[in-house]
Amino acid sequence: MLETGAAHSGPSLAASSVEGSGDLVSIVLAALDDAKAEDVVTIDLAGKSSLADAMVIASGRSHRHVAAVADQLEQAVKKAGALPRTEGLPHADWVLVDAGDVIIHIFRPEVRSFYNIEKMWGLEAPEHGHA
């Protein structure tokens, strides 16, 4: 079990120190909530994709907010012992954080509507402003 505040030493793959993707999803959701991310959707990918066990999609209000959410998320995932890989900064229209068993997409609302990733997985995208 990962102890809070415990130092993590040695190389590891993303999420190898985090016990299971369920714990990692909880860490991700808490970090997104703390960062005031909007319209958060979790998609269970178990049995649907070999890339990850879960995908989390969220929105930020602006470029700056998307970048801040991504930064806060990276710090939380690192603190849990995983090594996230991030793409999409500094532009911050769409930032992807690969935390191993969980992939997180953070969009500006207009970009999220354009790509509509939820639809690819059989879900309806949330209407912006309606949580």
PDB file of C-alpha atoms in Angstrom:
ATOM      1  CA  MET A   1       0.000   0.000   0.000  1.00  0.00           C
ATOM      2  CA  LEU A   2       1.285   3.479  -0.849  1.00  0.00           C
ATOM      3  CA  GLU A   3       1.876   5.611   2.212  1.00  0.00           C
ATOM      4  CA  THR A   4       1.121   9.314   2.169  1.00  0.00           C
ATOM      5  CA  GLY A   5       4.310  11.321   2.136  1.00  0.00           C
ATOM      6  CA  ALA A   6       6.477   8.268   1.484  1.00  0.00           C
ATOM      7  CA  ALA A   7       9.444   8.898  -0.763  1.00  0.00           C
ATOM      8  CA  HIS A   8       9.376   7.006  -4.023  1.00  0.00           C
ATOM      9  CA  SER A   9      12.753   5.839  -5.215  1.00  0.00           C
ATOM     10  CA  GLY A  10      13.896   4.148  -8.369  1.00  0.00           C
ATOM     11  CA  PRO A  11      12.471   4.097 -11.857  1.00  0.00           C
ATOM     12  CA  SER A  12       8.933   2.955 -12.443  1.00  0.00           C
ATOM     13  CA  LEU A  13       6.422   2.843 -15.206  1.00  0.00           C
ATOM     14  CA  ALA A  14       3.397   5.099 -14.939  1.00  0.00           C
ATOM     15  CA  ALA A  15       1.019   3.906 -12.216  1.00  0.00           C
ATOM     16  CA  SER A  16       3.193   0.963 -11.162  1.00  0.00           C
ATOM     17  CA  SER A  17       3.287   2.196  -7.553  1.00  0.00           C
ATOM     18  CA  VAL A  18      -0.409   2.968  -7.383  1.00  0.00           C
ATOM     19  CA  GLU A  19      -2.523   0.045  -6.249  1.00  0.00           C
ATOM     20  CA  GLY A  20      -4.957  -0.571  -9.080  1.00  0.00           C
ATOM     21  CA  SER A  21      -6.624   1.739 -11.526  1.00  0.00           C
ATOM     22  CA  GLY A  22      -9.585   2.331  -9.175  1.00  0.00           C
ATOM     23  CA  ASP A  23      -7.320   4.080  -6.672  1.00  0.00           C
ATOM     24  CA  LEU A  24      -5.726   6.078  -9.459  1.00  0.00           C
ATOM     25  CA  VAL A  25      -9.140   7.125 -10.805  1.00  0.00           C
ATOM     26  CA  SER A  26     -10.047   8.357  -7.301  1.00  0.00           C
ATOM     27  CA  ILE A  27      -6.813  10.364  -7.120  1.00  0.00           C
ATOM     28  CA  VAL A  28      -7.451  11.827 -10.585  1.00  0.00           C
ATOM     29  CA  LEU A  29     -11.058  12.765  -9.769  1.00  0.00           C
ATOM     30  CA  ALA A  30     -10.035  14.403  -6.486  1.00  0.00           C
ATOM     31  CA  ALA A  31      -7.312  16.425  -8.229  1.00  0.00           C
ATOM     32  CA  LEU A  32      -9.718  17.539 -10.963  1.00  0.00           C
ATOM     33  CA  ASP A  33     -12.265  18.566  -8.330  1.00  0.00           C
ATOM     34  CA  ASP A  34      -9.620  20.501  -6.371  1.00  0.00           C
ATOM     35  CA  ALA A  35      -8.585  22.292  -9.581  1.00  0.00           C
ATOM     36  CA  LYS A  36     -12.222  23.211 -10.338  1.00  0.00           C
ATOM     37  CA  ALA A  37     -12.332  21.222 -13.589  1.00  0.00           C
ATOM     38  CA  GLU A  38     -15.802  21.178 -15.141  1.00  0.00           C
ATOM     39  CA  ASP A  39     -18.041  18.549 -16.769  1.00  0.00           C
ATOM     40  CA  VAL A  40     -15.934  15.602 -15.584  1.00  0.00           C
ATOM     41  CA  VAL A  41     -16.827  12.263 -17.198  1.00  0.00           C
ATOM     42  CA  THR A  42     -15.263   8.880 -16.389  1.00  0.00           C
ATOM     43  CA  ILE A  43     -15.349   6.089 -18.974  1.00  0.00           C
ATOM     44  CA  ASP A  44     -14.586   2.500 -17.946  1.00  0.00           C
ATOM     45  CA  LEU A  45     -12.332   1.015 -20.638  1.00  0.00           C
ATOM     46  CA  ALA A  46     -11.810  -2.388 -18.989  1.00  0.00           C
ATOM     47  CA  GLY A  47     -12.367  -5.001 -21.677  1.00  0.00           C
ATOM     48  CA  LYS A  48     -12.777  -2.301 -24.350  1.00  0.00           C
ATOM     49  CA  SER A  49      -9.197  -1.099 -24.787  1.00  0.00           C
ATOM     50  CA  SER A  50      -5.718  -2.342 -24.025  1.00  0.00           C
ATOM     51  CA  LEU A  51      -4.440   1.236 -23.677  1.00  0.00           C
ATOM     52  CA  ALA A  52      -5.900   1.897 -20.230  1.00  0.00           C
ATOM     53  CA  ASP A  53      -8.517   0.760 -17.731  1.00  0.00           C
ATOM     54  CA  ALA A  54     -10.243   4.143 -17.554  1.00  0.00           C
ATOM     55  CA  MET A  55     -10.466   7.462 -19.348  1.00  0.00           C
ATOM     56  CA  VAL A  56     -11.395  10.708 -17.642  1.00  0.00           C
ATOM     57  CA  ILE A  57     -12.505  13.733 -19.656  1.00  0.00           C
ATOM     58  CA  ALA A  58     -12.783  17.215 -18.170  1.00  0.00           C
ATOM     59  CA  SER A  59     -13.027  20.838 -19.244  1.00  0.00           C
ATOM     60  CA  GLY A  60     -11.271  23.999 -18.180  1.00  0.00           C
ATOM     61  CA  ARG A  61     -12.712  27.481 -18.717  1.00  0.00           C
ATOM     62  CA  SER A  62      -9.699  28.924 -20.574  1.00  0.00           C
ATOM     63  CA  HIS A  63      -6.200  28.077 -21.823  1.00  0.00           C
ATOM     64  CA  ARG A  64      -4.809  29.152 -18.463  1.00  0.00           C
ATOM     65  CA  HIS A  65      -7.345  27.072 -16.510  1.00  0.00           C
ATOM     66  CA  VAL A  66      -6.694  23.966 -18.655  1.00  0.00           C
ATOM     67  CA  ALA A  67      -2.934  24.344 -18.050  1.00  0.00           C
ATOM     68  CA  ALA A  68      -3.455  24.846 -14.302  1.00  0.00           C
ATOM     69  CA  VAL A  69      -5.740  21.797 -14.074  1.00  0.00           C
ATOM     70  CA  ALA A  70      -3.157  19.699 -15.941  1.00  0.00           C
ATOM     71  CA  ASP A  71      -0.348  20.904 -13.672  1.00  0.00           C
ATOM     72  CA  GLN A  72      -2.309  20.165 -10.495  1.00  0.00           C
ATOM     73  CA  LEU A  73      -3.293  16.748 -11.862  1.00  0.00           C
ATOM     74  CA  GLU A  74       0.337  15.906 -12.720  1.00  0.00           C
ATOM     75  CA  GLN A  75       1.448  16.803  -9.200  1.00  0.00           C
ATOM     76  CA  ALA A  76      -1.268  14.637  -7.597  1.00  0.00           C
ATOM     77  CA  VAL A  77      -0.453  11.647  -9.809  1.00  0.00           C
ATOM     78  CA  LYS A  78       3.288  12.021  -9.101  1.00  0.00           C
ATOM     79  CA  LYS A  79       2.598  12.254  -5.360  1.00  0.00           C
ATOM     80  CA  ALA A  80       0.734   8.933  -5.645  1.00  0.00           C
ATOM     81  CA  GLY A  81       3.872   7.350  -7.101  1.00  0.00           C
ATOM     82  CA  ALA A  82       3.071   7.321 -10.815  1.00  0.00           C
ATOM     83  CA  LEU A  83       5.049   9.018 -13.571  1.00  0.00           C
ATOM     84  CA  PRO A  84       2.549  10.822 -15.808  1.00  0.00           C
ATOM     85  CA  ARG A  85       3.350  11.773 -19.385  1.00  0.00           C
ATOM     86  CA  THR A  86       1.733  14.965 -20.642  1.00  0.00           C
ATOM     87  CA  GLU A  87       1.088  16.316 -24.136  1.00  0.00           C
ATOM     88  CA  GLY A  88      -0.542  19.576 -25.214  1.00  0.00           C
ATOM     89  CA  LEU A  89       1.222  22.172 -23.111  1.00  0.00           C
ATOM     90  CA  PRO A  90       1.844  25.102 -23.317  1.00  0.00           C
ATOM     91  CA  HIS A  91      -0.929  25.745 -25.880  1.00  0.00           C
ATOM     92  CA  ALA A  92      -3.517  24.078 -23.601  1.00  0.00           C
ATOM     93  CA  ASP A  93      -6.484  23.685 -25.951  1.00  0.00           C
ATOM     94  CA  TRP A  94      -6.397  19.939 -25.296  1.00  0.00           C
ATOM     95  CA  VAL A  95      -4.017  18.422 -22.757  1.00  0.00           C
ATOM     96  CA  LEU A  96      -3.610  14.668 -22.493  1.00  0.00           C
ATOM     97  CA  VAL A  97      -2.154  13.191 -19.312  1.00  0.00           C
ATOM     98  CA  ASP A  98      -1.191   9.523 -19.549  1.00  0.00           C
ATOM     99  CA  ALA A  99      -1.071   8.173 -16.001  1.00  0.00           C
ATOM    100  CA  GLY A 100      -0.667   4.560 -17.091  1.00  0.00           C
ATOM    101  CA  ASP A 101      -3.911   2.759 -16.278  1.00  0.00           C
ATOM    102  CA  VAL A 102      -5.859   6.034 -16.553  1.00  0.00           C
ATOM    103  CA  ILE A 103      -5.775   8.482 -19.460  1.00  0.00           C
ATOM    104  CA  ILE A 104      -7.023  12.004 -18.784  1.00  0.00           C
ATOM    105  CA  HIS A 105      -8.123  14.526 -21.420  1.00  0.00           C
ATOM    106  CA  ILE A 106      -8.545  18.163 -20.370  1.00  0.00           C
ATOM    107  CA  PHE A 107     -10.160  20.429 -22.954  1.00  0.00           C
ATOM    108  CA  ARG A 108     -11.324  23.969 -23.444  1.00  0.00           C
ATOM    109  CA  PRO A 109     -15.124  23.640 -23.928  1.00  0.00           C
ATOM    110  CA  GLU A 110     -15.076  24.558 -27.641  1.00  0.00           C
ATOM    111  CA  VAL A 111     -12.369  22.005 -28.397  1.00  0.00           C
ATOM    112  CA  ARG A 112     -14.160  19.324 -26.382  1.00  0.00           C
ATOM    113  CA  SER A 113     -17.361  19.929 -28.352  1.00  0.00           C
ATOM    114  CA  PHE A 114     -15.460  19.716 -31.636  1.00  0.00           C
ATOM    115  CA  TYR A 115     -13.742  16.374 -30.921  1.00  0.00           C
ATOM    116  CA  ASN A 116     -16.631  14.877 -28.905  1.00  0.00           C
ATOM    117  CA  ILE A 117     -14.576  11.967 -27.565  1.00  0.00           C
ATOM    118  CA  GLU A 118     -17.476  10.803 -25.396  1.00  0.00           C
ATOM    119  CA  LYS A 119     -19.481   9.956 -28.517  1.00  0.00           C
ATOM    120  CA  MET A 120     -16.743   7.569 -29.712  1.00  0.00           C
ATOM    121  CA  TRP A 121     -17.306   5.588 -26.518  1.00  0.00           C
ATOM    122  CA  GLY A 122     -21.106   5.662 -26.767  1.00  0.00           C
ATOM    123  CA  LEU A 123     -21.732   8.502 -24.309  1.00  0.00           C
ATOM    124  CA  GLU A 124     -23.305  11.902 -24.717  1.00  0.00           C
ATOM    125  CA  ALA A 125     -21.048  14.863 -24.028  1.00  0.00           C
ATOM    126  CA  PRO A 126     -22.273  17.047 -21.172  1.00  0.00           C
ATOM    127  CA  GLU A 127     -23.754  20.372 -22.185  1.00  0.00           C
ATOM    128  CA  HIS A 128     -21.329  23.097 -21.139  1.00  0.00           C
ATOM    129  CA  GLY A 129     -22.463  24.802 -17.979  1.00  0.00           C
ATOM    130  CA  HIS A 130     -24.685  21.918 -16.888  1.00  0.00           C
ATOM    131  CA  ALA A 131     -22.901  19.686 -14.389  1.00  0.00           C
TER     132      ALA A 131
END
